[in-house]
Coordinates of C-alpha atoms in Angstrom, one line a residue:
Chain S
M1 CA 0.0 0.0 0.0
S2 CA 1.4 3.4 -1.0
H3 CA 1.6 5.9 1.8
K4 CA 1.5 9.6 1.9
I5 CA 3.4 11.6 4.6
I6 CA 2.1 15.0 5.7
R7 CA 4.5 17.1 7.8
S8 CA 3.8 20.2 9.9
E9 CA 5.3 22.4 7.2
N10 CA 2.9 20.9 4.7
L11 CA 0.0 21.7 7.0
N12 CA 1.2 25.3 7.1
D13 CA 1.1 25.5 3.3
M14 CA -2.4 24.1 2.9
P15 CA -5.4 26.2 2.1
K16 CA -7.4 26.8 5.3
R17 CA -10.5 24.8 4.3
Y18 CA -8.4 21.8 3.2
R19 CA -6.5 21.8 6.5
T20 CA -9.7 22.1 8.4
Q21 CA -11.2 19.1 6.7
L22 CA -8.0 17.1 7.2
I23 CA -7.5 17.8 10.9
N24 CA -11.1 17.5 11.8
S25 CA -11.1 13.9 10.4
L26 CA -7.7 13.0 12.0
S27 CA -8.6 11.9 15.5
G28 CA -10.9 9.1 14.3
F29 CA -14.7 8.5 14.5
K30 CA -16.6 10.9 16.8
S31 CA -19.7 11.0 18.8
A32 CA -22.8 12.8 17.3
N33 CA -24.8 14.7 19.8
L34 CA -27.3 17.5 19.8
L35 CA -26.6 20.0 22.5
G36 CA -29.8 21.5 23.8
T37 CA -29.7 24.7 25.9
I38 CA -32.0 27.6 26.8
S39 CA -31.1 31.2 27.9
E40 CA -32.4 32.7 31.1
A41 CA -34.8 34.7 28.9
G42 CA -36.2 31.5 27.5
A43 CA -34.6 31.4 24.0
E44 CA -33.9 27.8 23.0
N45 CA -30.7 26.7 21.2
L46 CA -29.7 23.5 19.5
A47 CA -26.3 22.7 18.1
I48 CA -24.6 19.5 16.8
F49 CA -21.4 18.6 18.6
S50 CA -18.9 15.9 17.7
S51 CA -16.6 16.6 20.6
A52 CA -18.5 15.0 23.5
V53 CA -16.0 12.8 25.4
H54 CA -16.2 10.5 28.4
L55 CA -14.2 12.0 31.3
G56 CA -15.1 9.5 34.1
A57 CA -17.8 7.3 35.6
N58 CA -17.7 8.4 39.3
P59 CA -18.6 11.3 39.3
S60 CA -20.2 10.8 35.9
L61 CA -18.7 13.4 33.8
I62 CA -18.8 14.3 30.1
G63 CA -16.7 17.0 28.4
L64 CA -17.4 19.1 25.3
I65 CA -15.1 21.4 23.3
S66 CA -16.6 24.8 22.6
R67 CA -14.9 27.1 20.1
P68 CA -13.7 30.6 20.9
F69 CA -16.2 32.9 22.6
T70 CA -15.5 36.5 21.8
A71 CA -17.2 39.8 21.7
E72 CA -17.7 39.3 17.9
V73 CA -18.8 35.7 18.0
V74 CA -21.0 34.8 20.9
R75 CA -21.5 31.0 21.3
H76 CA -25.1 30.8 22.2
S77 CA -24.8 27.3 23.6
L78 CA -21.9 28.2 25.9
R79 CA -23.6 31.4 27.0
N80 CA -26.8 29.5 27.9
I81 CA -24.9 26.9 29.8
R82 CA -23.1 29.6 31.8
E83 CA -26.4 31.3 32.4
T84 CA -28.6 28.4 33.5
G85 CA -26.1 25.8 34.6
Y86 CA -27.8 23.0 32.6
F87 CA -27.5 21.4 29.2
T88 CA -28.7 18.2 27.4
L89 CA -27.1 15.8 24.9
S90 CA -29.4 13.9 22.6
H91 CA -27.8 11.2 20.4
V92 CA -28.1 11.6 16.6
H93 CA -29.7 8.7 14.8
E94 CA -30.3 7.9 11.2
G95 CA -33.8 9.4 11.2
I96 CA -32.6 12.9 12.3
Y97 CA -29.0 13.3 11.0
Q98 CA -30.0 15.8 8.3
E99 CA -31.8 18.0 10.7
A100 CA -29.0 17.6 13.2
H101 CA -26.4 18.7 10.6
H102 CA -28.6 21.7 9.7
S103 CA -28.4 22.9 13.3
S104 CA -24.7 23.8 12.5
A105 CA -25.9 26.7 10.3
R106 CA -25.1 30.1 11.8
Y107 CA -28.4 31.6 12.9
A108 CA -28.7 35.0 14.6
D109 CA -29.1 35.3 18.3
G110 CA -32.7 34.5 19.3
V111 CA -33.5 32.3 16.4
S112 CA -34.3 28.7 17.6
E113 CA -32.5 25.9 15.7
F114 CA -35.4 23.7 17.0
E115 CA -37.8 25.7 14.8
Q116 CA -35.4 26.0 11.9
T117 CA -34.5 22.3 11.8
G118 CA -38.0 21.0 12.6
L119 CA -36.8 19.1 15.6
T120 CA -38.9 19.4 18.7
A121 CA -37.8 20.8 22.1
E122 CA -39.0 18.5 24.9
Y123 CA -38.9 19.2 28.6
L124 CA -38.4 16.1 30.8
E125 CA -38.1 15.3 34.4
G126 CA -38.3 19.0 35.4
F127 CA -35.1 19.6 33.7
K128 CA -34.4 23.2 32.7
A129 CA -32.7 22.6 29.4
P130 CA -34.5 21.1 26.4
F131 CA -34.0 17.6 25.0
V132 CA -34.7 16.6 21.4
K133 CA -38.1 14.8 21.3
E134 CA -37.2 12.8 18.2
A135 CA -34.0 11.4 19.8
R136 CA -33.9 8.0 21.5
L137 CA -31.1 8.4 23.9
K138 CA -31.0 11.6 25.9
I139 CA -28.8 12.9 28.7
G140 CA -29.4 15.8 31.1
L141 CA -26.3 17.3 32.6
E142 CA -25.4 19.9 35.2
F143 CA -22.6 22.3 34.3
K144 CA -19.7 21.8 36.6
E145 CA -16.7 23.6 35.2
E146 CA -15.0 25.1 32.2
K147 CA -11.4 24.9 31.4
F148 CA -10.0 27.5 29.1
I149 CA -7.4 26.2 26.6
E150 CA -5.1 29.1 25.8
L151 CA -3.4 27.3 22.9
N152 CA -6.4 27.9 20.7
N153 CA -8.9 29.9 22.8
T154 CA -11.3 27.0 23.2
Y155 CA -13.1 25.7 26.3
L156 CA -13.5 22.2 27.7
V157 CA -17.0 22.4 29.1
I158 CA -17.7 19.7 31.8
G159 CA -21.1 18.4 32.8
E160 CA -22.2 15.9 35.4
V161 CA -24.9 13.4 34.3
Q162 CA -28.2 14.0 36.1
V163 CA -30.6 12.0 34.1
I164 CA -30.5 9.4 31.2
V165 CA -33.5 8.5 29.1
L166 CA -33.0 5.5 26.8
P167 CA -35.0 2.7 25.1
E168 CA -35.8 0.0 27.6
D169 CA -34.3 -2.8 25.4
C170 CA -31.0 -1.0 24.7
L171 CA -29.1 -2.0 27.9
F172 CA -26.8 -5.0 28.1
E173 CA -27.0 -7.0 31.3
D174 CA -23.7 -5.5 32.5
G175 CA -24.9 -1.9 32.2
M176 CA -23.4 -1.0 28.8
I177 CA -25.7 0.8 26.4
D178 CA -26.2 -0.9 23.1
L179 CA -25.7 2.2 21.0
E180 CA -26.1 0.4 17.8
K181 CA -29.5 -1.0 18.7
A182 CA -30.5 2.5 19.8
G183 CA -29.6 3.7 16.3
T184 CA -26.9 6.1 17.4
I185 CA -24.6 7.0 14.6
T186 CA -21.1 8.3 14.4
V187 CA -19.5 11.2 12.5
S188 CA -16.1 11.7 10.8
G189 CA -14.7 15.0 9.9
L190 CA -17.1 17.9 9.6
D191 CA -19.9 16.3 7.6
S192 CA -19.7 12.5 7.2
Y193 CA -22.3 10.4 8.9
H194 CA -21.9 6.6 9.4
R195 CA -24.0 3.8 10.8
T196 CA -22.1 1.0 12.6
E197 CA -21.9 -2.7 12.7
R198 CA -20.6 -4.5 15.8
I199 CA -17.5 -6.6 15.2
E200 CA -17.3 -8.0 18.7
R201 CA -17.4 -7.2 22.4
L202 CA -14.1 -8.3 24.0
P203 CA -13.6 -9.5 27.6
Y204 CA -11.7 -7.4 30.1
A205 CA -8.0 -7.6 29.1
K206 CA -5.7 -9.4 31.5
P207 CA -1.9 -9.7 31.2
K208 CA -0.6 -12.8 29.6
Q209 CA 0.9 -15.2 32.2
Chain Y
M1 CA -41.1 2.4 22.3
S2 CA -40.8 1.9 26.1
H3 CA -38.3 4.1 27.8
K4 CA -36.2 3.7 30.9
I5 CA -35.2 6.7 33.0
I6 CA -32.0 6.6 35.1
R7 CA -31.6 9.4 37.6
S8 CA -28.5 10.5 39.5
E9 CA -29.7 8.8 42.6
N10 CA -30.0 5.5 40.6
L11 CA -26.4 6.0 39.5
N12 CA -25.3 6.2 43.1
D13 CA -27.1 2.9 43.9
M14 CA -25.5 1.0 41.1
P15 CA -22.7 -1.6 41.5
K16 CA -19.5 0.1 40.5
R17 CA -18.9 -2.1 37.4
Y18 CA -22.4 -1.6 36.1
R19 CA -22.1 2.1 36.5
T20 CA -18.7 2.1 34.8
Q21 CA -20.1 0.2 31.8
L22 CA -23.1 2.5 31.6
I23 CA -21.3 5.8 31.8
N24 CA -18.5 4.7 29.5
S25 CA -21.0 4.0 26.8
L26 CA -23.0 7.2 27.3
S27 CA -21.2 9.8 25.3
G28 CA -21.7 8.0 22.0
F29 CA -19.2 6.3 19.6
K30 CA -15.6 6.9 20.3
S31 CA -12.3 7.0 18.5
A32 CA -10.0 4.0 18.7
N33 CA -6.4 4.9 18.9
L34 CA -3.2 3.2 20.1
L35 CA -1.0 5.7 22.1
G36 CA 2.7 5.0 21.5
T37 CA 5.3 6.4 23.9
I38 CA 8.8 5.7 25.1
S39 CA 10.5 6.6 28.3
E40 CA 13.8 8.5 28.5
A41 CA 15.4 5.2 29.4
G42 CA 14.1 3.7 26.2
A43 CA 11.1 1.6 27.6
E44 CA 8.4 1.5 25.0
N45 CA 4.7 1.7 26.0
L46 CA 1.5 1.1 24.0
A47 CA -2.0 1.7 25.3
I48 CA -5.5 1.9 23.7
F49 CA -7.3 5.2 24.1
S50 CA -10.9 6.0 23.2
S51 CA -10.8 9.6 24.4
A52 CA -8.8 11.3 21.6
V53 CA -10.8 14.4 20.6
H54 CA -10.3 17.1 18.0
L55 CA -9.5 20.4 19.7
G56 CA -8.8 22.6 16.7
A57 CA -7.3 22.7 13.2
N58 CA -5.0 25.8 13.5
P59 CA -2.9 25.0 15.5
S60 CA -3.6 21.3 14.8
L61 CA -4.4 20.0 18.3
I62 CA -5.7 16.7 19.6
G63 CA -6.6 16.1 23.2
L64 CA -6.6 12.8 25.3
I65 CA -8.0 12.1 28.7
S66 CA -5.5 10.4 31.1
R67 CA -6.8 8.8 34.3
P68 CA -5.4 9.7 37.7
F69 CA -1.7 9.6 38.1
T70 CA -0.7 8.9 41.7
A71 CA 2.2 7.5 43.7
E72 CA 0.3 4.2 43.7
V73 CA -0.7 4.1 40.1
V74 CA 1.8 5.5 37.7
R75 CA 0.4 6.0 34.2
H76 CA 3.3 4.9 32.0
S77 CA 2.0 6.7 28.9
L78 CA 1.6 10.0 30.7
R79 CA 4.9 9.8 32.4
N80 CA 6.6 9.0 29.1
I81 CA 4.9 12.0 27.4
R82 CA 6.0 14.3 30.2
E83 CA 9.6 12.9 29.9
T84 CA 10.1 13.0 26.2
G85 CA 7.5 15.5 25.0
Y86 CA 6.3 13.3 22.2
F87 CA 3.6 10.7 21.5
T88 CA 1.9 8.9 18.6
L89 CA -1.6 7.9 17.8
S90 CA -2.2 5.0 15.5
H91 CA -5.8 4.2 14.4
V92 CA -7.1 0.8 15.2
H93 CA -8.4 -1.2 12.3
E94 CA -10.2 -4.5 12.1
G95 CA -6.9 -6.5 11.6
I96 CA -5.5 -5.4 15.0
Y97 CA -8.4 -4.6 17.3
Q98 CA -7.8 -7.7 19.5
E99 CA -4.2 -6.8 19.9
A100 CA -5.2 -3.2 20.6
H101 CA -7.7 -4.2 23.2
H102 CA -5.1 -6.5 24.9
S103 CA -2.8 -3.4 25.4
S104 CA -5.3 -2.3 28.1
A105 CA -4.1 -5.1 30.4
R106 CA -2.2 -3.8 33.3
Y107 CA 1.5 -4.7 32.8
A108 CA 4.2 -3.8 35.2
D109 CA 6.5 -0.9 34.6
G110 CA 9.2 -1.8 32.0
V111 CA 7.1 -4.5 30.3
S112 CA 6.4 -3.4 26.6
E113 CA 2.9 -3.8 25.4
F114 CA 4.3 -4.0 21.9
E115 CA 6.0 -7.3 22.9
Q116 CA 3.0 -8.5 24.8
T117 CA 0.4 -7.8 22.1
G118 CA 2.6 -8.8 19.2
L119 CA 2.3 -5.3 17.6
T120 CA 5.5 -3.8 16.2
A121 CA 7.1 -0.6 17.3
E122 CA 8.1 1.5 14.3
Y123 CA 10.2 4.6 14.2
L124 CA 9.4 7.0 11.4
E125 CA 10.5 10.4 10.2
G126 CA 13.1 10.8 13.0
F127 CA 10.2 10.9 15.5
K128 CA 11.1 10.0 19.0
A129 CA 8.0 8.1 20.0
P130 CA 7.1 4.7 18.4
F131 CA 4.2 4.2 15.9
V132 CA 2.4 0.9 15.3
K133 CA 3.8 -0.6 12.2
E134 CA 0.6 -2.6 11.5
A135 CA -1.6 0.5 11.6
R136 CA -2.5 2.4 8.4
L137 CA -3.1 5.8 9.7
K138 CA -0.5 7.2 12.1
I139 CA -0.1 10.6 13.8
G140 CA 3.0 12.0 15.5
L141 CA 2.3 14.7 18.1
E142 CA 4.4 17.0 20.2
F143 CA 3.1 17.4 23.8
K144 CA 2.0 21.0 24.4
E145 CA 0.2 21.2 27.6
E146 CA -1.8 19.2 30.2
K147 CA -4.9 20.5 32.0
F148 CA -5.6 18.9 35.4
I149 CA -9.3 18.3 36.0
E150 CA -9.8 18.5 39.7
L151 CA -13.3 17.1 39.6
N152 CA -12.0 13.5 39.1
N153 CA -8.2 13.9 39.1
T154 CA -7.8 13.3 35.4
Y155 CA -5.8 15.1 32.8
L156 CA -6.5 16.5 29.4
V157 CA -3.3 16.0 27.5
I158 CA -2.9 18.2 24.5
G159 CA -0.6 17.5 21.5
E160 CA 0.1 19.3 18.3
V161 CA 0.2 17.3 15.1
Q162 CA 3.7 17.1 13.7
V163 CA 3.4 14.3 11.1
I164 CA 0.6 12.2 9.5
V165 CA 1.1 9.0 7.7
L166 CA -1.8 7.6 5.8
P167 CA -2.7 5.5 2.7
E168 CA -2.3 7.5 -0.5
D169 CA -5.9 6.7 -1.6
C170 CA -7.7 7.6 1.6
L171 CA -7.9 11.4 1.1
F172 CA -11.0 13.1 -0.3
E173 CA -10.3 16.0 -2.7
D174 CA -11.3 18.5 -0.1
G175 CA -8.7 17.2 2.5
M176 CA -11.0 15.0 4.6
I177 CA -9.6 11.6 5.4
D178 CA -11.7 8.6 4.3
L179 CA -11.5 6.8 7.7
E180 CA -13.8 4.1 6.5
K181 CA -11.6 3.3 3.5
A182 CA -8.6 3.3 5.7
G183 CA -10.3 0.7 7.8
T184 CA -10.4 2.7 11.0
I185 CA -13.0 1.3 13.4
T186 CA -14.9 2.9 16.3
V187 CA -15.4 1.8 19.9
S188 CA -18.4 2.0 22.3
G189 CA -18.2 1.6 26.0
L190 CA -15.1 -0.2 27.3
D191 CA -15.0 -3.2 25.0
S192 CA -17.3 -3.0 21.9
Y193 CA -15.7 -2.6 18.5
H194 CA -17.6 -1.6 15.4
R195 CA -16.9 -1.1 11.7
T196 CA -18.8 1.7 9.9
E197 CA -20.8 2.2 6.8
R198 CA -21.1 5.7 5.4
I199 CA -24.7 7.1 5.2
E200 CA -23.8 10.3 3.5
R201 CA -21.5 13.4 3.5
L202 CA -23.6 16.5 3.8
P203 CA -22.9 19.9 2.4
Y204 CA -21.9 22.8 4.6
A205 CA -25.0 23.9 6.5
K206 CA -26.4 27.3 5.7
P207 CA -29.4 29.1 7.3
K208 CA -32.7 28.7 5.6
Q209 CA -33.8 31.9 3.9

């Protein structure tokens, strides 16, 4: 198999969009979540995020990367999270991926991506932030902390799991969620959506004797 | 469809392993990477990581979550990254996922997971840290920063991309890597491996008029 080698100096010479596509696809397959928030004034916001990452099980923490928040570019999701202290993640499935992708369009402040995409805001369990009604697997989180990453002016936003809503038949006996059965899909790069097919679950790895 | 609701108080009542399985699968599908490092003394280390996350394209940054590093539990990968300033990520594909999973077994300090798993350490491009010879898509990174997350004593380890090695025919014209063609797989929870099938690439999302 013939290989291509890309060095940092090649990255510097690339057109910006080419480099963005390349690096966004580099880390591997990513989670596909819809981030639901609401401002104190009641304006709902919905945005697709591919950066949700497991941080730990006890406490149950999930992190998200938010891009730079400046006077010029207000990140509505991050502002709402700071204001209310709550956010939701709803897994993207094959029936809603086009609507989910559409939520990444840049709408003005006060415009609800729920309305624009046709997805439905749903309030569950007395939770302040909206979930996506059409999703099957939904997580309500309490904002715990943000870490500013000076290297590129982004934020790691950390939430603690408060509530999980999932289809009854999508839990394995040992507690693992059967994401594939729930229809959760995965994303690569900025715009490529993929269904999955399980190869195998492997037993807990132990050292060879 | 019948739904199950799990609240934070239910999480607190769960057996530890059940909760670990549940929360590890909650964020969605994850990247599957082998983290290659070497100590100053020359001891190689290899460990599977599902927490690699895209942080930004310019500079080209990837983050990883490392679990607690204490006097009792030394994380060999993190120690090596701190010592040498370099690490590699090699994408897991279907031909090496069992070996990759095996790298998560807890071996004593000084034991090379390369030897134990049968994967081969490869030195490319004068890069200090070892790549996985059997992988198809390989990334060499320079350690830039670590962020300590007090909430659960973990670290966000941040590296800047220095070199990318990938199959010649796995780049789209716009710069995106065709991960599926490269055979990269995805992981869910702690132990479930999945191949992917592309549904669609969608165009850049624009607001409705």
